[in-house]
Short mmCIF file of N, CA and C in Angstrom, two decimals:
data_model
loop_
_atom_site.label_atom_id
_atom_site.label_comp_id
_atom_site.label_asym_id
_atom_site.label_seq_id
_atom_site.Cartn_x
_atom_site.Cartn_y
_atom_site.Cartn_z
N MET A 96 -43.52 6.16 -1.23
CA MET A 96 -44.65 5.41 -0.72
C MET A 96 -45.08 6.00 0.63
N LYS A 97 -46.37 6.24 0.78
CA LYS A 97 -46.91 6.80 2.03
C LYS A 97 -47.03 5.71 3.07
N ARG A 98 -46.62 6.05 4.28
CA ARG A 98 -46.73 5.11 5.39
C ARG A 98 -48.17 5.01 5.85
N LYS A 99 -48.48 3.91 6.51
CA LYS A 99 -49.80 3.72 7.11
C LYS A 99 -49.97 4.74 8.24
N SER A 100 -51.15 5.33 8.32
CA SER A 100 -51.45 6.26 9.40
C SER A 100 -52.04 5.50 10.57
N PHE A 101 -51.64 5.89 11.77
CA PHE A 101 -52.17 5.31 12.99
C PHE A 101 -53.14 6.26 13.68
N GLU A 102 -53.67 7.21 12.93
CA GLU A 102 -54.53 8.26 13.50
C GLU A 102 -55.68 7.69 14.32
N GLY A 103 -56.31 6.62 13.87
CA GLY A 103 -57.45 6.06 14.59
C GLY A 103 -57.10 4.90 15.50
N SER A 104 -55.84 4.63 15.67
CA SER A 104 -55.41 3.48 16.47
C SER A 104 -55.72 3.68 17.94
N PRO A 105 -56.15 2.61 18.63
CA PRO A 105 -56.38 2.72 20.07
C PRO A 105 -55.10 2.50 20.88
N CYS A 106 -54.00 3.13 20.43
CA CYS A 106 -52.71 2.96 21.08
C CYS A 106 -51.96 4.29 21.09
N SER A 107 -51.59 4.75 22.28
CA SER A 107 -50.86 6.02 22.41
C SER A 107 -49.52 5.97 21.70
N ILE A 108 -48.85 4.82 21.74
CA ILE A 108 -47.55 4.70 21.08
C ILE A 108 -47.72 4.82 19.57
N ALA A 109 -48.68 4.09 19.01
CA ALA A 109 -48.91 4.13 17.56
C ALA A 109 -49.24 5.55 17.09
N ARG A 110 -50.12 6.22 17.82
CA ARG A 110 -50.49 7.58 17.41
C ARG A 110 -49.31 8.54 17.50
N SER A 111 -48.49 8.37 18.51
CA SER A 111 -47.30 9.21 18.66
C SER A 111 -46.31 8.96 17.52
N LEU A 112 -46.23 7.71 17.09
CA LEU A 112 -45.32 7.37 16.01
C LEU A 112 -45.74 7.95 14.66
N ASP A 113 -47.00 8.36 14.54
CA ASP A 113 -47.41 9.04 13.30
C ASP A 113 -46.53 10.26 13.05
N VAL A 114 -46.11 10.93 14.11
CA VAL A 114 -45.23 12.10 13.95
C VAL A 114 -43.80 11.75 14.32
N LEU A 115 -43.60 11.08 15.43
CA LEU A 115 -42.24 10.82 15.92
C LEU A 115 -41.59 9.61 15.25
N GLY A 116 -42.36 8.82 14.50
CA GLY A 116 -41.82 7.62 13.87
C GLY A 116 -41.00 7.89 12.62
N ASP A 117 -41.17 9.03 12.03
CA ASP A 117 -40.35 9.43 10.90
C ASP A 117 -39.00 9.85 11.45
N TRP A 118 -37.88 9.36 10.94
CA TRP A 118 -36.61 9.64 11.61
C TRP A 118 -36.19 11.09 11.55
N TRP A 119 -36.67 11.87 10.59
CA TRP A 119 -36.27 13.28 10.54
C TRP A 119 -36.95 14.10 11.63
N ASN A 120 -38.20 13.82 11.93
CA ASN A 120 -38.92 14.64 12.91
C ASN A 120 -38.27 14.63 14.29
N PRO A 121 -37.93 13.47 14.85
CA PRO A 121 -37.23 13.50 16.14
C PRO A 121 -35.89 14.24 16.08
N LEU A 122 -35.20 14.11 14.95
CA LEU A 122 -33.91 14.80 14.83
C LEU A 122 -34.09 16.31 14.74
N ILE A 123 -35.15 16.76 14.09
CA ILE A 123 -35.46 18.20 14.05
C ILE A 123 -35.78 18.69 15.45
N LEU A 124 -36.60 17.94 16.19
CA LEU A 124 -36.92 18.32 17.57
C LEU A 124 -35.66 18.34 18.43
N ARG A 125 -34.78 17.38 18.22
CA ARG A 125 -33.51 17.34 18.96
C ARG A 125 -32.72 18.62 18.71
N GLU A 126 -32.60 19.01 17.45
CA GLU A 126 -31.83 20.20 17.13
C GLU A 126 -32.47 21.45 17.75
N CYS A 127 -33.79 21.51 17.76
CA CYS A 127 -34.47 22.65 18.41
C CYS A 127 -34.18 22.65 19.90
N LEU A 128 -34.16 21.48 20.52
CA LEU A 128 -33.80 21.39 21.94
C LEU A 128 -32.37 21.87 22.16
N TYR A 129 -31.49 21.57 21.23
CA TYR A 129 -30.09 21.97 21.33
C TYR A 129 -29.87 23.44 20.99
N GLY A 130 -30.95 24.15 20.60
CA GLY A 130 -30.82 25.59 20.33
C GLY A 130 -30.71 25.97 18.87
N ILE A 131 -30.90 25.03 17.98
CA ILE A 131 -30.86 25.30 16.54
C ILE A 131 -32.29 25.56 16.09
N HIS A 132 -32.58 26.75 15.56
CA HIS A 132 -33.97 27.13 15.29
C HIS A 132 -34.23 27.59 13.85
N ARG A 133 -33.20 27.85 13.10
CA ARG A 133 -33.40 28.41 11.77
C ARG A 133 -33.16 27.36 10.69
N PHE A 134 -33.90 27.53 9.59
CA PHE A 134 -33.90 26.55 8.51
C PHE A 134 -32.50 26.18 8.05
N GLU A 135 -31.70 27.18 7.74
CA GLU A 135 -30.35 26.92 7.22
C GLU A 135 -29.49 26.16 8.22
N GLU A 136 -29.63 26.52 9.51
CA GLU A 136 -28.87 25.81 10.55
C GLU A 136 -29.35 24.37 10.68
N LEU A 137 -30.66 24.19 10.65
CA LEU A 137 -31.21 22.84 10.75
C LEU A 137 -30.72 21.98 9.58
N GLN A 138 -30.76 22.56 8.39
CA GLN A 138 -30.30 21.82 7.21
C GLN A 138 -28.81 21.48 7.34
N ARG A 139 -28.04 22.42 7.80
CA ARG A 139 -26.59 22.19 7.95
C ARG A 139 -26.30 21.06 8.94
N TRP A 140 -26.91 21.10 10.12
CA TRP A 140 -26.60 20.12 11.15
C TRP A 140 -27.22 18.76 10.88
N LEU A 141 -28.33 18.74 10.16
CA LEU A 141 -28.99 17.46 9.88
C LEU A 141 -28.53 16.82 8.57
N GLY A 142 -28.06 17.65 7.62
CA GLY A 142 -27.67 17.12 6.33
C GLY A 142 -28.86 16.58 5.55
N VAL A 143 -30.00 17.21 5.72
CA VAL A 143 -31.24 16.78 5.07
C VAL A 143 -31.54 17.70 3.89
N GLY A 144 -32.18 17.17 2.88
CA GLY A 144 -32.56 17.97 1.72
C GLY A 144 -33.57 19.04 2.08
N ARG A 145 -33.53 20.16 1.36
CA ARG A 145 -34.42 21.29 1.64
C ARG A 145 -35.88 20.88 1.53
N ASN A 146 -36.20 20.07 0.53
CA ASN A 146 -37.60 19.67 0.32
C ASN A 146 -38.10 18.81 1.49
N ILE A 147 -37.27 17.91 1.96
CA ILE A 147 -37.66 17.05 3.09
C ILE A 147 -37.79 17.89 4.35
N LEU A 148 -36.82 18.75 4.60
CA LEU A 148 -36.86 19.60 5.79
C LEU A 148 -38.09 20.51 5.78
N THR A 149 -38.41 21.07 4.63
CA THR A 149 -39.59 21.93 4.50
C THR A 149 -40.86 21.16 4.87
N ARG A 150 -41.01 19.95 4.33
CA ARG A 150 -42.21 19.14 4.64
C ARG A 150 -42.28 18.77 6.11
N ARG A 151 -41.16 18.37 6.68
CA ARG A 151 -41.16 17.95 8.09
C ARG A 151 -41.42 19.13 9.02
N LEU A 152 -40.84 20.28 8.73
CA LEU A 152 -41.11 21.47 9.55
C LEU A 152 -42.58 21.85 9.49
N LYS A 153 -43.16 21.79 8.30
CA LYS A 153 -44.59 22.09 8.15
C LYS A 153 -45.42 21.12 8.98
N GLN A 154 -45.09 19.84 8.93
CA GLN A 154 -45.83 18.85 9.71
C GLN A 154 -45.71 19.12 11.21
N LEU A 155 -44.48 19.40 11.66
CA LEU A 155 -44.27 19.65 13.09
C LEU A 155 -44.98 20.92 13.56
N VAL A 156 -45.07 21.92 12.70
CA VAL A 156 -45.83 23.13 13.02
C VAL A 156 -47.32 22.81 13.02
N ASP A 157 -47.80 22.13 11.98
CA ASP A 157 -49.23 21.79 11.88
C ASP A 157 -49.68 20.92 13.05
N GLU A 158 -48.81 20.03 13.52
CA GLU A 158 -49.15 19.12 14.62
C GLU A 158 -48.96 19.77 16.00
N GLY A 159 -48.42 21.00 16.02
CA GLY A 159 -48.30 21.73 17.28
C GLY A 159 -47.03 21.45 18.08
N PHE A 160 -46.02 20.82 17.47
CA PHE A 160 -44.75 20.56 18.15
C PHE A 160 -43.82 21.76 18.09
N LEU A 161 -43.94 22.53 16.99
CA LEU A 161 -43.10 23.71 16.79
C LEU A 161 -43.97 24.92 16.49
N GLU A 162 -43.46 26.08 16.86
CA GLU A 162 -44.06 27.36 16.49
C GLU A 162 -43.15 28.00 15.45
N LYS A 163 -43.74 28.46 14.37
CA LYS A 163 -42.99 29.14 13.30
C LYS A 163 -43.08 30.64 13.56
N ARG A 164 -41.92 31.28 13.75
CA ARG A 164 -41.89 32.69 14.12
C ARG A 164 -41.01 33.47 13.13
N LEU A 165 -41.55 34.55 12.59
CA LEU A 165 -40.82 35.42 11.67
C LEU A 165 -39.71 36.14 12.42
N TYR A 166 -38.49 36.07 11.92
CA TYR A 166 -37.40 36.81 12.56
C TYR A 166 -36.76 37.83 11.62
N GLN A 167 -37.13 37.79 10.32
CA GLN A 167 -36.60 38.75 9.35
C GLN A 167 -37.67 39.02 8.31
N GLU A 168 -37.91 40.29 8.02
CA GLU A 168 -38.95 40.68 7.07
C GLU A 168 -38.54 40.50 5.62
N THR A 169 -37.35 41.02 5.26
CA THR A 169 -36.94 41.00 3.86
C THR A 169 -35.55 40.38 3.72
N PRO A 170 -35.43 39.27 3.07
CA PRO A 170 -36.53 38.37 2.71
C PRO A 170 -37.10 37.72 3.96
N LYS A 171 -38.33 37.23 3.84
CA LYS A 171 -38.98 36.61 5.00
C LYS A 171 -38.20 35.37 5.42
N ARG A 172 -37.84 35.35 6.70
CA ARG A 172 -37.15 34.19 7.26
C ARG A 172 -37.79 33.85 8.60
N TYR A 173 -37.84 32.55 8.87
CA TYR A 173 -38.52 32.08 10.07
C TYR A 173 -37.59 31.24 10.93
N GLU A 174 -37.93 31.21 12.19
CA GLU A 174 -37.28 30.28 13.10
C GLU A 174 -38.36 29.37 13.67
N TYR A 175 -37.93 28.22 14.16
CA TYR A 175 -38.84 27.19 14.64
C TYR A 175 -38.53 26.90 16.10
N LEU A 176 -39.52 27.17 16.95
CA LEU A 176 -39.33 27.04 18.39
C LEU A 176 -40.24 25.94 18.95
N LEU A 177 -39.71 25.21 19.91
CA LEU A 177 -40.49 24.16 20.55
C LEU A 177 -41.68 24.76 21.30
N THR A 178 -42.82 24.12 21.19
CA THR A 178 -44.01 24.46 21.96
C THR A 178 -44.01 23.57 23.22
N HIS A 179 -45.04 23.70 24.06
CA HIS A 179 -45.16 22.81 25.22
C HIS A 179 -45.20 21.35 24.76
N LYS A 180 -45.96 21.11 23.70
CA LYS A 180 -46.05 19.75 23.14
C LYS A 180 -44.69 19.29 22.63
N GLY A 181 -43.96 20.19 22.00
CA GLY A 181 -42.62 19.86 21.51
C GLY A 181 -41.66 19.52 22.63
N TYR A 182 -41.72 20.31 23.71
CA TYR A 182 -40.86 20.01 24.86
C TYR A 182 -41.23 18.67 25.49
N ASP A 183 -42.53 18.36 25.54
CA ASP A 183 -42.93 17.04 26.04
C ASP A 183 -42.37 15.93 25.16
N ALA A 184 -42.38 16.15 23.85
CA ALA A 184 -41.84 15.15 22.93
C ALA A 184 -40.33 14.95 23.14
N THR A 185 -39.63 16.01 23.52
CA THR A 185 -38.19 15.86 23.72
C THR A 185 -37.87 15.00 24.93
N LYS A 186 -38.82 14.83 25.84
CA LYS A 186 -38.60 13.90 26.95
C LYS A 186 -38.49 12.47 26.44
N VAL A 187 -39.26 12.15 25.42
CA VAL A 187 -39.16 10.84 24.77
C VAL A 187 -37.78 10.69 24.14
N LEU A 188 -37.32 11.75 23.49
CA LEU A 188 -36.01 11.73 22.85
C LEU A 188 -34.89 11.57 23.88
N MET A 189 -35.07 12.19 25.05
CA MET A 189 -34.06 12.04 26.09
C MET A 189 -33.98 10.59 26.57
N ALA A 190 -35.12 9.92 26.66
CA ALA A 190 -35.11 8.50 27.04
C ALA A 190 -34.41 7.68 25.95
N LEU A 191 -34.65 8.02 24.70
CA LEU A 191 -33.98 7.34 23.59
C LEU A 191 -32.48 7.61 23.62
N MET A 192 -32.12 8.84 23.97
CA MET A 192 -30.72 9.21 24.10
C MET A 192 -30.03 8.40 25.19
N GLU A 193 -30.70 8.26 26.33
CA GLU A 193 -30.16 7.47 27.44
C GLU A 193 -29.93 6.02 27.00
N PHE A 194 -30.88 5.46 26.28
CA PHE A 194 -30.74 4.11 25.74
C PHE A 194 -29.53 4.03 24.82
N GLY A 195 -29.42 5.00 23.91
CA GLY A 195 -28.30 5.02 22.97
C GLY A 195 -26.96 5.15 23.66
N GLU A 196 -26.91 5.98 24.71
CA GLU A 196 -25.65 6.13 25.45
C GLU A 196 -25.23 4.81 26.09
N LYS A 197 -26.18 4.06 26.58
CA LYS A 197 -25.88 2.80 27.26
C LYS A 197 -25.54 1.68 26.28
N TRP A 198 -26.27 1.61 25.16
CA TRP A 198 -26.18 0.42 24.32
C TRP A 198 -25.57 0.63 22.93
N GLN A 199 -25.41 1.86 22.46
CA GLN A 199 -24.99 2.07 21.08
C GLN A 199 -23.57 2.61 20.91
N PHE A 200 -22.86 2.84 22.01
CA PHE A 200 -21.51 3.39 21.89
C PHE A 200 -20.51 2.51 22.61
N ASP A 201 -19.28 2.54 22.14
CA ASP A 201 -18.24 1.72 22.74
C ASP A 201 -17.59 2.45 23.92
N GLU A 202 -16.40 2.02 24.28
CA GLU A 202 -15.72 2.58 25.45
C GLU A 202 -15.37 4.06 25.32
N HIS A 203 -15.42 4.61 24.11
CA HIS A 203 -15.13 6.04 23.93
C HIS A 203 -16.27 6.91 24.44
N GLY A 204 -17.43 6.32 24.62
CA GLY A 204 -18.55 7.05 25.20
C GLY A 204 -19.42 7.78 24.21
N GLU A 205 -20.46 8.36 24.75
CA GLU A 205 -21.46 9.06 23.94
C GLU A 205 -20.90 10.37 23.41
N PRO A 206 -21.38 10.84 22.26
CA PRO A 206 -20.83 12.05 21.66
C PRO A 206 -21.41 13.36 22.21
N ILE A 207 -22.59 13.31 22.79
CA ILE A 207 -23.24 14.53 23.29
C ILE A 207 -23.83 14.25 24.66
N ARG A 208 -23.69 15.21 25.55
CA ARG A 208 -24.28 15.13 26.88
C ARG A 208 -25.17 16.34 27.10
N LEU A 209 -26.16 16.19 27.96
CA LEU A 209 -27.06 17.30 28.30
C LEU A 209 -26.80 17.77 29.72
N TYR A 210 -26.90 19.10 29.91
CA TYR A 210 -26.63 19.71 31.21
C TYR A 210 -27.79 20.62 31.61
N ASP A 211 -28.04 20.73 32.88
CA ASP A 211 -29.09 21.58 33.42
C ASP A 211 -28.61 23.03 33.44
N ARG A 212 -29.40 23.94 32.91
CA ARG A 212 -29.01 25.36 32.86
C ARG A 212 -28.88 25.98 34.24
N ALA A 213 -29.70 25.55 35.19
CA ALA A 213 -29.67 26.15 36.53
C ALA A 213 -28.48 25.68 37.35
N THR A 214 -28.09 24.41 37.20
CA THR A 214 -27.05 23.84 38.06
C THR A 214 -25.76 23.51 37.33
N ASP A 215 -25.80 23.46 36.02
CA ASP A 215 -24.69 23.01 35.18
C ASP A 215 -24.35 21.53 35.40
N ASN A 216 -25.22 20.81 36.11
CA ASN A 216 -25.01 19.37 36.30
C ASN A 216 -25.46 18.60 35.07
N ARG A 217 -24.75 17.53 34.80
CA ARG A 217 -25.17 16.64 33.72
C ARG A 217 -26.47 15.96 34.13
N VAL A 218 -27.37 15.80 33.17
CA VAL A 218 -28.64 15.15 33.47
C VAL A 218 -28.68 13.77 32.82
N HIS A 219 -29.37 12.87 33.51
CA HIS A 219 -29.64 11.52 33.01
C HIS A 219 -31.14 11.30 33.08
N THR A 220 -31.66 10.61 32.10
CA THR A 220 -33.09 10.33 32.06
C THR A 220 -33.39 9.13 32.93
N LEU A 221 -34.46 9.24 33.71
CA LEU A 221 -34.95 8.13 34.52
C LEU A 221 -36.46 8.19 34.46
N VAL A 222 -37.08 7.11 34.06
CA VAL A 222 -38.54 7.06 34.01
C VAL A 222 -39.03 6.61 35.38
N VAL A 223 -39.87 7.45 35.99
CA VAL A 223 -40.35 7.15 37.33
C VAL A 223 -41.87 7.14 37.35
N ASP A 224 -42.41 6.47 38.35
CA ASP A 224 -43.85 6.47 38.60
C ASP A 224 -44.21 7.81 39.22
N SER A 225 -45.13 8.53 38.61
CA SER A 225 -45.47 9.87 39.12
C SER A 225 -46.17 9.80 40.48
N GLU A 226 -46.76 8.68 40.82
CA GLU A 226 -47.42 8.53 42.13
C GLU A 226 -46.41 8.31 43.26
N THR A 227 -45.42 7.44 43.00
CA THR A 227 -44.49 7.06 44.07
C THR A 227 -43.12 7.70 43.94
N GLY A 228 -42.76 8.11 42.73
CA GLY A 228 -41.41 8.63 42.49
C GLY A 228 -40.39 7.53 42.30
N ASP A 229 -40.82 6.27 42.35
CA ASP A 229 -39.92 5.14 42.19
C ASP A 229 -39.59 4.91 40.71
N PRO A 230 -38.36 4.49 40.41
CA PRO A 230 -38.03 4.13 39.03
C PRO A 230 -38.93 3.00 38.54
N ILE A 231 -39.31 3.06 37.27
CA ILE A 231 -40.16 2.04 36.69
C ILE A 231 -39.29 0.96 36.06
N ASP A 232 -39.55 -0.28 36.43
CA ASP A 232 -38.92 -1.44 35.80
C ASP A 232 -39.96 -2.02 34.84
N THR A 233 -39.75 -1.87 33.55
CA THR A 233 -40.75 -2.27 32.56
C THR A 233 -41.03 -3.78 32.59
N ARG A 234 -40.14 -4.55 33.18
CA ARG A 234 -40.40 -5.99 33.31
C ARG A 234 -41.56 -6.27 34.25
N ASN A 235 -41.93 -5.29 35.07
CA ASN A 235 -43.00 -5.46 36.05
C ASN A 235 -44.32 -4.84 35.61
N LEU A 236 -44.44 -4.47 34.35
CA LEU A 236 -45.65 -3.80 33.87
C LEU A 236 -46.55 -4.76 33.09
N TYR A 237 -47.84 -4.48 33.11
CA TYR A 237 -48.79 -5.17 32.25
C TYR A 237 -49.86 -4.16 31.83
N PRO A 238 -50.46 -4.36 30.65
CA PRO A 238 -51.44 -3.39 30.15
C PRO A 238 -52.85 -3.69 30.63
N GLY A 239 -53.66 -2.64 30.65
CA GLY A 239 -55.08 -2.75 30.94
C GLY A 239 -55.83 -1.72 30.11
N PRO A 240 -57.12 -1.87 29.96
CA PRO A 240 -57.88 -0.94 29.12
C PRO A 240 -58.02 0.43 29.79
N GLY A 241 -57.90 1.46 28.98
CA GLY A 241 -58.14 2.82 29.45
C GLY A 241 -59.52 3.27 29.04
N PRO A 242 -59.93 4.46 29.47
CA PRO A 242 -61.28 4.93 29.16
C PRO A 242 -61.53 5.12 27.67
N GLY A 243 -60.48 5.29 26.88
CA GLY A 243 -60.65 5.50 25.44
C GLY A 243 -60.53 4.24 24.61
N PHE A 244 -60.36 3.08 25.24
CA PHE A 244 -60.25 1.84 24.46
C PHE A 244 -61.58 1.60 23.75
N PRO A 245 -61.55 1.47 22.40
CA PRO A 245 -62.80 1.54 21.64
C PRO A 245 -63.60 0.24 21.52
N TYR A 246 -63.14 -0.83 22.15
CA TYR A 246 -63.83 -2.10 21.97
C TYR A 246 -64.49 -2.54 23.27
N GLY A 247 -65.50 -3.40 23.12
CA GLY A 247 -66.27 -3.87 24.25
C GLY A 247 -65.52 -4.85 25.13
N GLU A 248 -66.22 -5.34 26.15
CA GLU A 248 -65.61 -6.17 27.18
C GLU A 248 -65.02 -7.47 26.64
N GLU A 249 -65.65 -8.07 25.64
CA GLU A 249 -65.13 -9.34 25.10
C GLU A 249 -63.73 -9.14 24.51
N VAL A 250 -63.56 -8.10 23.72
CA VAL A 250 -62.25 -7.80 23.13
C VAL A 250 -61.28 -7.37 24.23
N GLN A 251 -61.76 -6.60 25.20
CA GLN A 251 -60.90 -6.17 26.30
C GLN A 251 -60.36 -7.37 27.06
N ARG A 252 -61.22 -8.33 27.35
CA ARG A 252 -60.79 -9.52 28.09
C ARG A 252 -59.75 -10.32 27.31
N GLU A 253 -59.90 -10.35 26.00
CA GLU A 253 -58.93 -11.07 25.17
C GLU A 253 -57.61 -10.30 25.12
N ARG A 254 -57.69 -9.01 24.91
CA ARG A 254 -56.48 -8.18 24.75
C ARG A 254 -55.73 -7.98 26.06
N PHE A 255 -56.46 -7.90 27.17
CA PHE A 255 -55.86 -7.57 28.46
C PHE A 255 -56.11 -8.70 29.47
N ALA A 256 -55.78 -9.91 29.08
CA ALA A 256 -56.08 -11.10 29.90
C ALA A 256 -55.47 -10.99 31.29
N GLU A 257 -54.21 -10.57 31.39
CA GLU A 257 -53.57 -10.49 32.70
C GLU A 257 -54.27 -9.46 33.59
N TYR A 258 -54.66 -8.35 33.04
CA TYR A 258 -55.36 -7.32 33.80
C TYR A 258 -56.64 -7.89 34.42
N PHE A 259 -57.45 -8.55 33.59
CA PHE A 259 -58.71 -9.09 34.10
C PHE A 259 -58.48 -10.25 35.06
N SER A 260 -57.45 -11.05 34.83
CA SER A 260 -57.12 -12.14 35.73
C SER A 260 -56.72 -11.59 37.10
N ARG A 261 -55.89 -10.59 37.11
CA ARG A 261 -55.46 -9.97 38.38
C ARG A 261 -56.62 -9.29 39.07
N ARG A 262 -57.44 -8.62 38.32
CA ARG A 262 -58.61 -7.94 38.90
C ARG A 262 -59.56 -8.94 39.52
N SER A 263 -59.77 -10.06 38.84
CA SER A 263 -60.65 -11.11 39.36
C SER A 263 -60.07 -11.71 40.63
N ALA A 264 -58.76 -11.98 40.62
CA ALA A 264 -58.11 -12.56 41.81
C ALA A 264 -58.17 -11.59 42.97
N ARG A 265 -57.99 -10.29 42.70
CA ARG A 265 -58.05 -9.28 43.75
C ARG A 265 -59.46 -9.20 44.34
N ASN A 266 -60.47 -9.31 43.49
CA ASN A 266 -61.87 -9.26 43.96
C ASN A 266 -62.21 -10.52 44.78
N ASN A 267 -61.62 -11.64 44.42
CA ASN A 267 -61.87 -12.89 45.15
C ASN A 267 -61.19 -12.87 46.53
N ASP A 268 -60.12 -12.11 46.66
CA ASP A 268 -59.39 -12.02 47.92
C ASP A 268 -60.14 -11.16 48.94
N THR A 269 -61.04 -10.33 48.48
CA THR A 269 -61.74 -9.42 49.41
C THR A 269 -63.08 -9.96 49.84
#
């Protein structure tokens, strides 16, 4: 059964889930981040069927997350390398990894850790505000319409009530 597409959705999360919401795609990207680039290696480490892996690799290449590069002429064999878009997607996976390390494992700890190549230090994911550099506490966030929100002001006011309420209060204070 084909999943619903979020291609036209006015939500960045929904559109991202069109590719990252399938559980094999994030795992393929993870393996590429870990240095696994060839079909046979990906199949071995993921334990996924050849037909499924073939379809997912094609999708990730078509969507621009991976680059397919020939590494052997006869027979033709390819490796799959992360693109800039793919590396950006792995930042999402690192946040998911951090969540999993905190909440999904017992006292024995997480099975895999990531280290910085330049310093050999272990890295931890922290989501920060790019303006201030401060860690983001999601309990303190609320949504507002962006320039690409496809509906008019009436729908915006309904969907983003807190945003408009705060904006109105801020305008009344000045």
